[in-house]
Short mmCIF file of C-alpha atoms in Angstrom, two decimals:
data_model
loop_
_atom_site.label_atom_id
_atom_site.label_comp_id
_atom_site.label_asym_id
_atom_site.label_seq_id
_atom_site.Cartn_x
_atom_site.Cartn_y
_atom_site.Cartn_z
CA UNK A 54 -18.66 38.38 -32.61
CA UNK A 55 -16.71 41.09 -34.44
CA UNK A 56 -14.53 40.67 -37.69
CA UNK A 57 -10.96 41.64 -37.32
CA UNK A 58 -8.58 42.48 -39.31
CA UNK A 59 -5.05 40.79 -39.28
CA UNK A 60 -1.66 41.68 -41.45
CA UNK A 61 0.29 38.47 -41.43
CA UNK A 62 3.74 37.86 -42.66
CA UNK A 63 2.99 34.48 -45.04
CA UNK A 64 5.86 32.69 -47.08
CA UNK A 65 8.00 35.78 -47.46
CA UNK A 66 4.97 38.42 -48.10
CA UNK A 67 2.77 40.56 -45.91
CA UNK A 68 -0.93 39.54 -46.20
CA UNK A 69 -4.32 41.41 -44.85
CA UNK A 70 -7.07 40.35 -44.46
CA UNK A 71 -10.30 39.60 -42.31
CA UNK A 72 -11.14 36.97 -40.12
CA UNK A 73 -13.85 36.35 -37.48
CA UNK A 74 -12.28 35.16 -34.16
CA UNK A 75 -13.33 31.25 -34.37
CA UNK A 76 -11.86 31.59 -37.86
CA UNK A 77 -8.88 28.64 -37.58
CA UNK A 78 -5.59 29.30 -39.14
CA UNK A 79 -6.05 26.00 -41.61
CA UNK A 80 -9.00 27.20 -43.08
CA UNK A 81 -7.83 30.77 -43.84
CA UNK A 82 -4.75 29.36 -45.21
CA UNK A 83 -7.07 26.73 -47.45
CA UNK A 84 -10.13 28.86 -48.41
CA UNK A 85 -9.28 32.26 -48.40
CA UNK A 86 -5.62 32.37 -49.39
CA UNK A 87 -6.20 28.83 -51.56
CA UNK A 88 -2.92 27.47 -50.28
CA UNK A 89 -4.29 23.84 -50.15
CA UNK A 90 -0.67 22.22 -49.43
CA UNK A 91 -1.66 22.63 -45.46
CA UNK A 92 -4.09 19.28 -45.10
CA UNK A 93 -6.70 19.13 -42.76
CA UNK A 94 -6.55 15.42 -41.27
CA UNK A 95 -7.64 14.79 -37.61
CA UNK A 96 -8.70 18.26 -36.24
CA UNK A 97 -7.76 17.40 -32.85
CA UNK A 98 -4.19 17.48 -32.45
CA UNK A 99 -2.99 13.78 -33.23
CA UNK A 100 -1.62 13.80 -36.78
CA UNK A 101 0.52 16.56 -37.57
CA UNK A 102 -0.92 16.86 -41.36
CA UNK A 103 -1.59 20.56 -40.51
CA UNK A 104 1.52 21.54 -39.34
CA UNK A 105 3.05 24.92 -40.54
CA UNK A 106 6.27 27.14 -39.18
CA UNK A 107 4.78 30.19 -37.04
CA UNK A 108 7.85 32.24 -36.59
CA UNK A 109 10.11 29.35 -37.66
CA UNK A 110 8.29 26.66 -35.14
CA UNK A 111 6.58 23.78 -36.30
CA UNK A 112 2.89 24.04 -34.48
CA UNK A 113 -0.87 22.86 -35.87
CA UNK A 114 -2.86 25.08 -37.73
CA UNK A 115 -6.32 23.18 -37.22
CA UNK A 116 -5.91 24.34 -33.48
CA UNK A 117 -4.49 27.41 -34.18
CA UNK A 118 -7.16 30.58 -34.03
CA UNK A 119 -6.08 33.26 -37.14
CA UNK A 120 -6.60 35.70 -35.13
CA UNK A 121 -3.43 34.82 -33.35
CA UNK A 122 -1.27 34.91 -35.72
CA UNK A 123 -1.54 38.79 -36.28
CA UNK A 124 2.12 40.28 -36.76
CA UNK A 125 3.76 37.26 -37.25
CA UNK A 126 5.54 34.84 -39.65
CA UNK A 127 3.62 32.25 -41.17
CA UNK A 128 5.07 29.50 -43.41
CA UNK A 129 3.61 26.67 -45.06
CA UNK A 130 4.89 24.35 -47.79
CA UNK A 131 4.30 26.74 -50.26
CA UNK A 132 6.83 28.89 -49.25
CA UNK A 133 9.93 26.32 -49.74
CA UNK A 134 10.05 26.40 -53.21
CA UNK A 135 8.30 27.64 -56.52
CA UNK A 136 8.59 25.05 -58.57
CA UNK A 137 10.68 21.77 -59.61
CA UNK A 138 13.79 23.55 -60.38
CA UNK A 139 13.92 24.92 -56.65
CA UNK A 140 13.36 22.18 -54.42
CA UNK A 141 14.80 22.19 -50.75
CA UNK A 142 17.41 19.59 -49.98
CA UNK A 143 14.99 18.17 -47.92
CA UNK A 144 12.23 17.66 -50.82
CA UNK A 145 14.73 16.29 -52.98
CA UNK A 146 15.88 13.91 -50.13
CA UNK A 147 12.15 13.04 -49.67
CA UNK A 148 11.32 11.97 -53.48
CA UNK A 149 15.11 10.21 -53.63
CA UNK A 150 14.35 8.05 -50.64
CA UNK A 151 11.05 7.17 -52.25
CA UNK A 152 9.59 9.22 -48.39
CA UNK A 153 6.50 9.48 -50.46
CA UNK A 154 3.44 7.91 -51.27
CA UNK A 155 -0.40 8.98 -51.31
CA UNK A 156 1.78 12.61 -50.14
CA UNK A 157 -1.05 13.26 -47.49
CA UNK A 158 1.32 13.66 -44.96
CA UNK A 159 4.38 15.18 -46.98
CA UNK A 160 4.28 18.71 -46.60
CA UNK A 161 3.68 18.33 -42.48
CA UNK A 162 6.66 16.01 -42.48
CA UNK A 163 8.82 18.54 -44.60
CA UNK A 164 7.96 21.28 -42.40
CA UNK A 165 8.48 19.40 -39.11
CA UNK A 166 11.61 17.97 -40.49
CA UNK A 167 12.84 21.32 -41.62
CA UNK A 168 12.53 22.90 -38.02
CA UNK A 169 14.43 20.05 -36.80
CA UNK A 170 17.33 20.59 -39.19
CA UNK A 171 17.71 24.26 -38.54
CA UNK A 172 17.55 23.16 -34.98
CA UNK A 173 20.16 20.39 -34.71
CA UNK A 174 21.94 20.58 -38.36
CA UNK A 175 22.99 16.44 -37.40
CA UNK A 176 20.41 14.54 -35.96
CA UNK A 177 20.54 10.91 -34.66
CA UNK A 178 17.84 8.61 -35.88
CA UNK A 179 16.59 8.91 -32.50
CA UNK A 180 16.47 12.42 -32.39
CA UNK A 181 14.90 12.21 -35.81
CA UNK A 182 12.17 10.19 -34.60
CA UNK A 183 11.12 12.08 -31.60
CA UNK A 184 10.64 14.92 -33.36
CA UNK A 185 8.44 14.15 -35.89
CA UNK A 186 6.63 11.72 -33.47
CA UNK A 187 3.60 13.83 -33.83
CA UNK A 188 3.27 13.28 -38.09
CA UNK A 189 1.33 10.40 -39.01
CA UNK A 190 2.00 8.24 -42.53
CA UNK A 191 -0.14 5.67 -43.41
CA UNK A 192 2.03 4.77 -45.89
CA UNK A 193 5.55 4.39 -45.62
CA UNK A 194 6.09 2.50 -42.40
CA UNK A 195 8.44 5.47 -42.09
CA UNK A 196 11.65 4.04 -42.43
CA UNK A 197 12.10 5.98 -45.76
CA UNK A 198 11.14 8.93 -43.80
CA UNK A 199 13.36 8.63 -41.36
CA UNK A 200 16.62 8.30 -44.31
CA UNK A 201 15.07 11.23 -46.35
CA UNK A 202 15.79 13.43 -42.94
CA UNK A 203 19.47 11.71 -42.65
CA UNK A 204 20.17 12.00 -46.09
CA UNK A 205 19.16 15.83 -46.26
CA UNK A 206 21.06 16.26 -42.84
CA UNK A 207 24.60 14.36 -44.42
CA UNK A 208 24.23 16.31 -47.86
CA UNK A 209 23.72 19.57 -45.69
CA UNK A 210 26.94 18.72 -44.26
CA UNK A 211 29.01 17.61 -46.82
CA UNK A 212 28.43 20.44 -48.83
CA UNK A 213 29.40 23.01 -45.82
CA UNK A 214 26.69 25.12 -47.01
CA UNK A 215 24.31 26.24 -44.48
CA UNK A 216 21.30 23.73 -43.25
CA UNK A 217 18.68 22.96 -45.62
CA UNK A 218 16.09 25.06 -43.34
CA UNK A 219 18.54 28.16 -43.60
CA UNK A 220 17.32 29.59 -46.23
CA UNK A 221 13.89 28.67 -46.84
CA UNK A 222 12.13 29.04 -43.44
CA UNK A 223 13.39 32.44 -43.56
CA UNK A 224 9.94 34.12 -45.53
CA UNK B 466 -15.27 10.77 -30.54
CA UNK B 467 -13.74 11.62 -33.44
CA UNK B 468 -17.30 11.81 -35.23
CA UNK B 469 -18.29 14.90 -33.37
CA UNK B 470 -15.22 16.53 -34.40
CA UNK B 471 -15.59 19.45 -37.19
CA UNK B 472 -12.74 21.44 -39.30
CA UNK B 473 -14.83 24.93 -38.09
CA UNK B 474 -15.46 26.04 -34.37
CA UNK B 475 -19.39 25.95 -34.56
CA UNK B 476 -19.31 28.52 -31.38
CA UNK B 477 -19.80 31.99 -32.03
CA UNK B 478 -17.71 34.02 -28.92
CA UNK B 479 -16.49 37.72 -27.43
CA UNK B 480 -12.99 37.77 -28.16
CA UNK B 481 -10.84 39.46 -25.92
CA UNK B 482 -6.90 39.81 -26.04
CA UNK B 483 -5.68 41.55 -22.73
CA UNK B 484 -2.11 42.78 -22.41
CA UNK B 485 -1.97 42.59 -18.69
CA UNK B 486 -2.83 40.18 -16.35
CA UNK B 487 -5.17 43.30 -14.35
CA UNK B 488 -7.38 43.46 -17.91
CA UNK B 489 -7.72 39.62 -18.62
CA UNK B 490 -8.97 39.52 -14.53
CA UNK B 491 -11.45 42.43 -15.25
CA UNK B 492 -13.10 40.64 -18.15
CA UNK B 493 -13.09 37.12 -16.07
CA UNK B 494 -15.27 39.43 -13.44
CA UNK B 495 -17.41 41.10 -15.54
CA UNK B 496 -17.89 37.41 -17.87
CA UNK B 497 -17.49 35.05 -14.79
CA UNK B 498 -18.51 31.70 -16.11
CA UNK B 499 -19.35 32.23 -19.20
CA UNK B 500 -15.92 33.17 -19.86
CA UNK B 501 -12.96 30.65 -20.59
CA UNK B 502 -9.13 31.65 -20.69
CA UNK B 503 -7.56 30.25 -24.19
CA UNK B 504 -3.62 29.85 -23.60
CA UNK B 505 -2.17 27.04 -26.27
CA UNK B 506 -5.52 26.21 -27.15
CA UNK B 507 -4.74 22.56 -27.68
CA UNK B 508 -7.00 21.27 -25.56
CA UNK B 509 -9.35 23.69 -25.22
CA UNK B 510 -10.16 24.36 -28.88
CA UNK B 511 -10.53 20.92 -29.61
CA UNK B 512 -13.14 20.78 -26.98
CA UNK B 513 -14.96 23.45 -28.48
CA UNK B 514 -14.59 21.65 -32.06
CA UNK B 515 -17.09 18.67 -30.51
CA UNK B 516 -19.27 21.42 -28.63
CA UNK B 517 -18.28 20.37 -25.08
CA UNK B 518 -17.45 23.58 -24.15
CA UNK B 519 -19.05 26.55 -25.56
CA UNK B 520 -18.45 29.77 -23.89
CA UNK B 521 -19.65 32.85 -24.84
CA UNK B 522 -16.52 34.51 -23.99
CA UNK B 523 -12.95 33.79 -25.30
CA UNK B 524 -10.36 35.95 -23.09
CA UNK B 525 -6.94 34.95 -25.07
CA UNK B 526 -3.85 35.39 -22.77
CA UNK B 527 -0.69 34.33 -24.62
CA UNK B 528 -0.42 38.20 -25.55
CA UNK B 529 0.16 39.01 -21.84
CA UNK B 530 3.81 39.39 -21.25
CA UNK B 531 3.85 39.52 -17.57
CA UNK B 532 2.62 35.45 -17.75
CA UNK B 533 5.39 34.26 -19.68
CA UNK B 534 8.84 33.74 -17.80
CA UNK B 535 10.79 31.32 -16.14
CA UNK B 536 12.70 32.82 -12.63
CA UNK B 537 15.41 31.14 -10.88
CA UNK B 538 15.87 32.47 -7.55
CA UNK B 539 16.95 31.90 -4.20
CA UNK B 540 14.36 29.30 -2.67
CA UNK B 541 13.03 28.39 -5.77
CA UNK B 542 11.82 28.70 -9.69
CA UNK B 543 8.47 30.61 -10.29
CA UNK B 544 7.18 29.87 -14.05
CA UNK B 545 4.81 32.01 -15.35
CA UNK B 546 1.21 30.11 -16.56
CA UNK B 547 1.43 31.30 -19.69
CA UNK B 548 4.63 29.53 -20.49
CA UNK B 549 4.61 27.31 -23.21
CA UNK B 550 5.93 23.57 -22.73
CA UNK B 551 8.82 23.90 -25.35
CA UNK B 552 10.33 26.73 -23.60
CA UNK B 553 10.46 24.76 -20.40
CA UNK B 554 11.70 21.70 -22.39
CA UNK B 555 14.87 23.87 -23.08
CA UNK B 556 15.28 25.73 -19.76
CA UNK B 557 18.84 24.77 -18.39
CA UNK B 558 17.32 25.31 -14.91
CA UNK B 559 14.27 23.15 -15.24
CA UNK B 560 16.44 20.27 -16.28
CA UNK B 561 18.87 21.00 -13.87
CA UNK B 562 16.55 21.60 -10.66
CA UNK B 563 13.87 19.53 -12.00
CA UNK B 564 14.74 16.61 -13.83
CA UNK B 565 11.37 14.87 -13.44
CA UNK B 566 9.58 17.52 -14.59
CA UNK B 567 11.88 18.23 -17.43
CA UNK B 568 11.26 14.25 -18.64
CA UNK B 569 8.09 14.91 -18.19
CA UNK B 570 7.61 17.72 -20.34
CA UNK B 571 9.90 16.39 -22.99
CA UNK B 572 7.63 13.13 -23.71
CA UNK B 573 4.39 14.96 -23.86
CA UNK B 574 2.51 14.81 -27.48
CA UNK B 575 5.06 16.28 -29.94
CA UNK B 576 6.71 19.14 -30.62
CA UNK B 577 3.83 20.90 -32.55
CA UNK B 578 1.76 20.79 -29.61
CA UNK B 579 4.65 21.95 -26.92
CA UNK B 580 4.98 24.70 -29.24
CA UNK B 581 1.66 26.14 -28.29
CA UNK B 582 0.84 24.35 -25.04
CA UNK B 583 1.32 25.90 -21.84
CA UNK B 584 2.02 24.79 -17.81
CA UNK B 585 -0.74 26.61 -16.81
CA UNK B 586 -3.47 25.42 -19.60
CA UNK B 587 -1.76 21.94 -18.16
CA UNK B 588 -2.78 22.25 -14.98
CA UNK B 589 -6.56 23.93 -16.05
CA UNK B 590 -7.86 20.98 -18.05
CA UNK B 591 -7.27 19.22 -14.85
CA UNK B 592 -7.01 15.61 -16.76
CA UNK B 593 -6.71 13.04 -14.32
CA UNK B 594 -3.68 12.27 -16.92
CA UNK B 595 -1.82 15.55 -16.60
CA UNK B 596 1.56 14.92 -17.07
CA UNK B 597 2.93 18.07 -15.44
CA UNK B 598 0.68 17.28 -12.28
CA UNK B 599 2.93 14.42 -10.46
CA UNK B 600 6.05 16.12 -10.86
CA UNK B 601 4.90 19.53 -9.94
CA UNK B 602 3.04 17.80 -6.36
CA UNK B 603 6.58 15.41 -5.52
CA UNK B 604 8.32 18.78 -6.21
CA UNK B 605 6.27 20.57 -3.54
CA UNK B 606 5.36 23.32 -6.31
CA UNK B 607 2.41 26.17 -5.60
CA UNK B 608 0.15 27.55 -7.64
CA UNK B 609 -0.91 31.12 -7.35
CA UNK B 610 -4.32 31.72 -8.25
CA UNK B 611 -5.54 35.54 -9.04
CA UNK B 612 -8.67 37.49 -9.32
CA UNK B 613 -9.97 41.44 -8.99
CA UNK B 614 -9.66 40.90 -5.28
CA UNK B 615 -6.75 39.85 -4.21
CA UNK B 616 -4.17 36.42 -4.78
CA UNK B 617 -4.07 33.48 -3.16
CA UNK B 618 -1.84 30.30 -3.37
CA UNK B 619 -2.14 26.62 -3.13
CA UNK B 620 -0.70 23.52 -3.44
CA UNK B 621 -0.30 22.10 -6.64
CA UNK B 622 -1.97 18.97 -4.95
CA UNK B 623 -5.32 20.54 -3.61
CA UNK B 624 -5.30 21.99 -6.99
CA UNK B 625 -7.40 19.34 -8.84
CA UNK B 626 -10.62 18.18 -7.21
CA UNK B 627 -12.08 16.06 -9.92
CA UNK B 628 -11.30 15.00 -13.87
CA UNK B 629 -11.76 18.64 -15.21
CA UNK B 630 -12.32 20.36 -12.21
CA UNK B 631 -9.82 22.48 -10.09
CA UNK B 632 -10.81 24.70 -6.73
CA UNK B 633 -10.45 28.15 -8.54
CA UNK B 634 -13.14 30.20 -7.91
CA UNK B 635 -15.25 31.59 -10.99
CA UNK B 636 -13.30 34.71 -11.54
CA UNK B 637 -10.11 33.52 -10.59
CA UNK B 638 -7.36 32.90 -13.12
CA UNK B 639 -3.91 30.75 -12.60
CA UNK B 640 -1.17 33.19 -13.26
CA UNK B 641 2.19 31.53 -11.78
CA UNK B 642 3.90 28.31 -10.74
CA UNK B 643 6.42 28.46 -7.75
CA UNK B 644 8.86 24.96 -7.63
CA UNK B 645 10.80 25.10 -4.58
CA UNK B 646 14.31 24.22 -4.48
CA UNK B 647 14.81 20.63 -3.42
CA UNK B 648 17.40 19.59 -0.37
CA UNK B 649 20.91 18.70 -1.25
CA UNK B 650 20.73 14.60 -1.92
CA UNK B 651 17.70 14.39 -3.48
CA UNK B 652 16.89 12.56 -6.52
CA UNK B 653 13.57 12.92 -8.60
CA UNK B 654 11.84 10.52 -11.58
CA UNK B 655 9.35 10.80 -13.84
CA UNK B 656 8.20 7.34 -15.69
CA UNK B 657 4.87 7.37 -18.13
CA UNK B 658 3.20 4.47 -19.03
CA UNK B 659 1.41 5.19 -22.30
CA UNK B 660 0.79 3.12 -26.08
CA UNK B 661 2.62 5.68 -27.35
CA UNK B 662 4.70 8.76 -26.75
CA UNK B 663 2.27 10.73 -28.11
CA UNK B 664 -0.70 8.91 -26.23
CA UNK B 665 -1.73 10.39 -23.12
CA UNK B 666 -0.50 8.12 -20.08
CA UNK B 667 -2.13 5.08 -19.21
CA UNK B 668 -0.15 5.45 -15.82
CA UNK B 669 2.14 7.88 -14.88
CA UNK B 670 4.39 8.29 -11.85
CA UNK B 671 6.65 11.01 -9.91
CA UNK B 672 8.96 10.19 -7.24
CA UNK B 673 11.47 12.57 -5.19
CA UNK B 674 13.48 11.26 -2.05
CA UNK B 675 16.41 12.23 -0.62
CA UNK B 676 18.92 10.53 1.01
CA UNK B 677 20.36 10.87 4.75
CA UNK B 678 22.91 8.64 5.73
CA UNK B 679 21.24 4.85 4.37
CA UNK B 680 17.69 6.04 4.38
CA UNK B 681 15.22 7.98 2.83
CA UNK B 682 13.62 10.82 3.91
CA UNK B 683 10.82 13.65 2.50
CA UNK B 684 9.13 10.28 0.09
CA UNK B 685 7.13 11.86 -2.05
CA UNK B 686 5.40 9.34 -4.59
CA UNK B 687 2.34 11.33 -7.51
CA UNK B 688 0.38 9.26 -9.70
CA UNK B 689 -1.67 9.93 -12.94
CA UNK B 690 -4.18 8.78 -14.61
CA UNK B 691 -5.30 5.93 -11.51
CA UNK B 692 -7.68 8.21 -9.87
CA UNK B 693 -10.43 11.16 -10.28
CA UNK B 694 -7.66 13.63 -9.79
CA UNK B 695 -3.03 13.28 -9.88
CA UNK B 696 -3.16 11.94 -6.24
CA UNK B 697 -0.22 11.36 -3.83
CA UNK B 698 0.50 7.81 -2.81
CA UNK B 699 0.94 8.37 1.51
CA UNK B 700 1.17 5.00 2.39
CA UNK B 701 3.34 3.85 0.05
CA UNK B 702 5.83 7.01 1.20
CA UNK B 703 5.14 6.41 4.71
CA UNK B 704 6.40 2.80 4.21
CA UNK B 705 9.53 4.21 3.19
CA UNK B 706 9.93 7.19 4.89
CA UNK B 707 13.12 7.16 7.30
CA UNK B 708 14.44 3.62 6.04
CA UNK B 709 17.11 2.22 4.28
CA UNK B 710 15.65 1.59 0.57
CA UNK B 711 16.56 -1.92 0.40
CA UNK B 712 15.14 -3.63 -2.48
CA UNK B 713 12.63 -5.69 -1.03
CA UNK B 714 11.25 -2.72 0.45
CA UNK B 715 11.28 -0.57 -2.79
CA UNK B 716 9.06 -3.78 -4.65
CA UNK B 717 6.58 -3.91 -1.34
CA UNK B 718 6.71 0.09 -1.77
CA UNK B 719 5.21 -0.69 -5.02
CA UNK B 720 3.13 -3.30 -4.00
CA UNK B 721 1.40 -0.65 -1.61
CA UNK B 722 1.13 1.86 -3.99
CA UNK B 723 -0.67 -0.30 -6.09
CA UNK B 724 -3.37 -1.17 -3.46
CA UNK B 725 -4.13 2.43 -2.90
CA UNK B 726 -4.51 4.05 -6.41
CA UNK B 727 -8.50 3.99 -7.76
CA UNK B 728 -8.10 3.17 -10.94
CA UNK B 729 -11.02 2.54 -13.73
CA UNK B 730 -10.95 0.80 -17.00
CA UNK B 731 -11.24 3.28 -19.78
CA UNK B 732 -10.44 3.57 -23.38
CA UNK B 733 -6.38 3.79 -22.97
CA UNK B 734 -6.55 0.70 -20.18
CA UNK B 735 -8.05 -1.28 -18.03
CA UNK B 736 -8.36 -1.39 -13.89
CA UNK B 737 -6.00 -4.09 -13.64
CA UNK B 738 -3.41 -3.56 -15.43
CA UNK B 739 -3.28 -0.14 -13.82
CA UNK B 740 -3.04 -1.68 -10.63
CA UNK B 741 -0.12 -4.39 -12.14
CA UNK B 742 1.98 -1.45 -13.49
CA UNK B 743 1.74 0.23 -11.07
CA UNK B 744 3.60 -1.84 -8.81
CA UNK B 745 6.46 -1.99 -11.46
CA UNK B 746 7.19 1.80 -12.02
CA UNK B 747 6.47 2.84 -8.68
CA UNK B 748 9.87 0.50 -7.81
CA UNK B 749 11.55 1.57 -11.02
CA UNK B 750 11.12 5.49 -10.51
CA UNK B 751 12.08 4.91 -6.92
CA UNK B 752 15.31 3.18 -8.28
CA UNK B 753 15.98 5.49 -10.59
CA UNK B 754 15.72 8.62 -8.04
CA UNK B 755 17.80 7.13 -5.72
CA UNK B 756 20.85 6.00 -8.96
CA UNK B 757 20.80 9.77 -9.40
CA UNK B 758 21.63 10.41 -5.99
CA UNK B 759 23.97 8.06 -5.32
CA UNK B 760 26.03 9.18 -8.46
CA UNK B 761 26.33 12.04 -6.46
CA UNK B 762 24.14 14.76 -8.16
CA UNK B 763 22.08 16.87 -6.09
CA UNK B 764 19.29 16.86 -8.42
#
């Protein structure tokens, strides 16, 4: 088993670096890069916790090999926003709505939520909950969840600017 | 199960990325078993996470162009393996021409893993569970299965010949999915029985009819998750086959259906409620194909 070397595009910013092949995304993200936002939870699929944006799609980085990701666009939660002052729509909609609690879960939620936004701007609650069907909470029951989305979705509207994933995804 | 499970993959491998499908076939020759294909990766990393696989050879084909398309044509839709879930999820056509594989599809795991899974790495793992299988075998669809020496195809339902095991040969790799279009007047559902949407089924069933006059003809009834492998319910469509669907015959349908699946009583469910639910959707998918003909569609 050879080393390779990948150039990734991460939260706005080309990175390169080496991986072995049965290197997993998570881990490079975690322990080489020390972006510890991305939560390893399950391993196998079920929870979501490890969810980032590869080329603007939600998908899980525990089952994702780095190696793969060579030449493409890689965000995690990191990338939304650098501080307080900058918060997403959807993170402010999140801590409003009281959508957090041990915040285990949060940034896979955020990210899965995000996608959905940029991908249907006005979702029912419905629509809302199928799509983050795959993010587990042992926490919140979900219900405040669910009205973090909405409320992030109505303020989105209301204030005719884009979608709160419009600009942020975009690194 | 879960106990077994690491955050690393304790396997060391050859890593190969192919562009075409002639290079990924070369290294499946010269590797043979030791090699495995890695498409989404969502089932088979995992597997190599708790050690149950651990090939010495990783031949990773999502970069492989030529295995990643969806084709409407004349007699039919031919999907490339490679294709990942979501993309079918959003294909007018499948929807259109395929509605029971489009629900299918749609209420597998969640979006994360559609993202990455594909129809062919579906079909591969050959779970007894595979919710692409029924719909695929009611649909008629073909697999076409390719290696150094030549191509062959098969039907989607002498694909799977036991839980994990399909009847490619060691060198052979699955590289497309034909659907065939279905008659005028036929209607097509897809029902899963499962904890959860994200759980896989605990039953799941396809139907497809269509309609001549009062009756139904071409019955084609797929179930999941009841037997070794998806298996075809005969009797149950032979019951039907060339008769008015009246509802006493749709519940006896059921009833029949029931008696001939081989289910077992695992960790999602047991033997008899299997057999009990069975019953149920086999009527209900049956009543829904034929609402969507009678509406008029075609699909």
């Amino acid at each position: 088993m050879e080393p390779r070397v990948i150039r990734f595009r991460l939260n706005g910013e080309w990175v390169r670096l080496s991986v072995m092949p049965n290197e997993l995304l998570i881990n490079v993200l975690r322990e080489k890069l020390h972006l510890t936002g991305t939560k390893y939870w399950c391993g196998i699929g079920e929870c979501g916790g490890c969810t980032v944006l590869l080329d603007g799609e939600p998908v899980l980085s525990c089952l994702t090999l780095a190696v793969d990701v060579d030449g493409r666009k890689v965000t995690t939660i990191e990338g939304l926003a650098t501080g307080e002052d900058d918060l997403t729509p959807l993170q402010r909609a999140f801590i409003e709505e009281g959508a957090i609690q041990c915040g285990f879960c949060t940034p896979g939620f955020i990210l899965t939520a995000q996608a959905l936004l940029r991908e249907n701007p006005n979702p029912t609650e419905e629509e809302i909950r199928e799509y983050v069907r795959g993010n587990l909470c042992r926490c919140t029951g979900y219900v405040s969840i669910i009205r973090a989305v909405k409320r992030a979705a109505s303020e989105a509207v209301k204030s005719r600017r884009p979608g709160p994933a419009a600009g942020a995804a975009s690194g | 199960m879960n106990r077994f499970n690491t955050h690393i993959i304790p396997v060391a491998f050859e890593y190969h990325e192919p562009r075409t499908i002639r290079e990924a076939l070369e290294l499946l020759a010269r590797w043979g078993e030791d090699a495995k294909i890695l498409a989404g990766g969502t089932d088979l990393l995992v597997q190599m996470k708790m050690r149950r696989v651990e090939p010495k050879c990783l031949i990773n084909i999502k970069g492989i162009p030529e295995l990643d398309y969806i084709r409407e044509g004349p007699t039919g839709v031919r999907i490339g393996a490679a294709t990942r879930l979501r993309r079918l999820e959003r294909s007018g056509a499948i929807k259109r021409l395929f509605p029971a594989l489009h629900r299918a599809i749609r209420w597998m795991a969640s979006v994360q893993v559609r993202n990455m899974a594909t129809i062919g790495g579906n079909l591969c793992n050959a779970s007894p569970a595979a919710d692409t299988a029924p719909p695929l075998i009611v649909y008629g669809a073909r697999v076409k299965l390719a290696s150094v020496s030549g191509e062959r195809t098969l039907p989607v339902e002498d694909f799977f010949t036991g839980p994990g095991q399909t009847a490619m040969r060691p060198g052979e790799m699955l590289t497309e999915i034909w659907i065939p279009r279905q008659p005028e007047v036929t209607g097509s559902a897809f029902i899963k029985v499962a904890r959860t949407a994200m759980d896989l089924a605990k039953v799941n069933v396809a139907v497809a009819l269509t309609l001549k006059g009062w009756s139904a003809f071409n019955v084609r009834i797929a179930l999941g998750s009841v037997a070794p492998t998806p298996m075809r319910a005969r009797e149950a469509e032979a019951a039907l086959e060339g008769r008015p669907p009246t509802e006493d015959l749709l519940r006896r349908v059921g009833e029949i259906a029931s008696e001939e699946i081989r289910p077992i009583t695992d960790v999602r469910s047991t033997a008899e409620y299997r057999r009990e639910v069975t019953k149920v959707i086999v009527a209900d998918a049956l009543r829904e194909a034929l609402g969507m003909v009678r509406v008029g569609g075609v699909a």
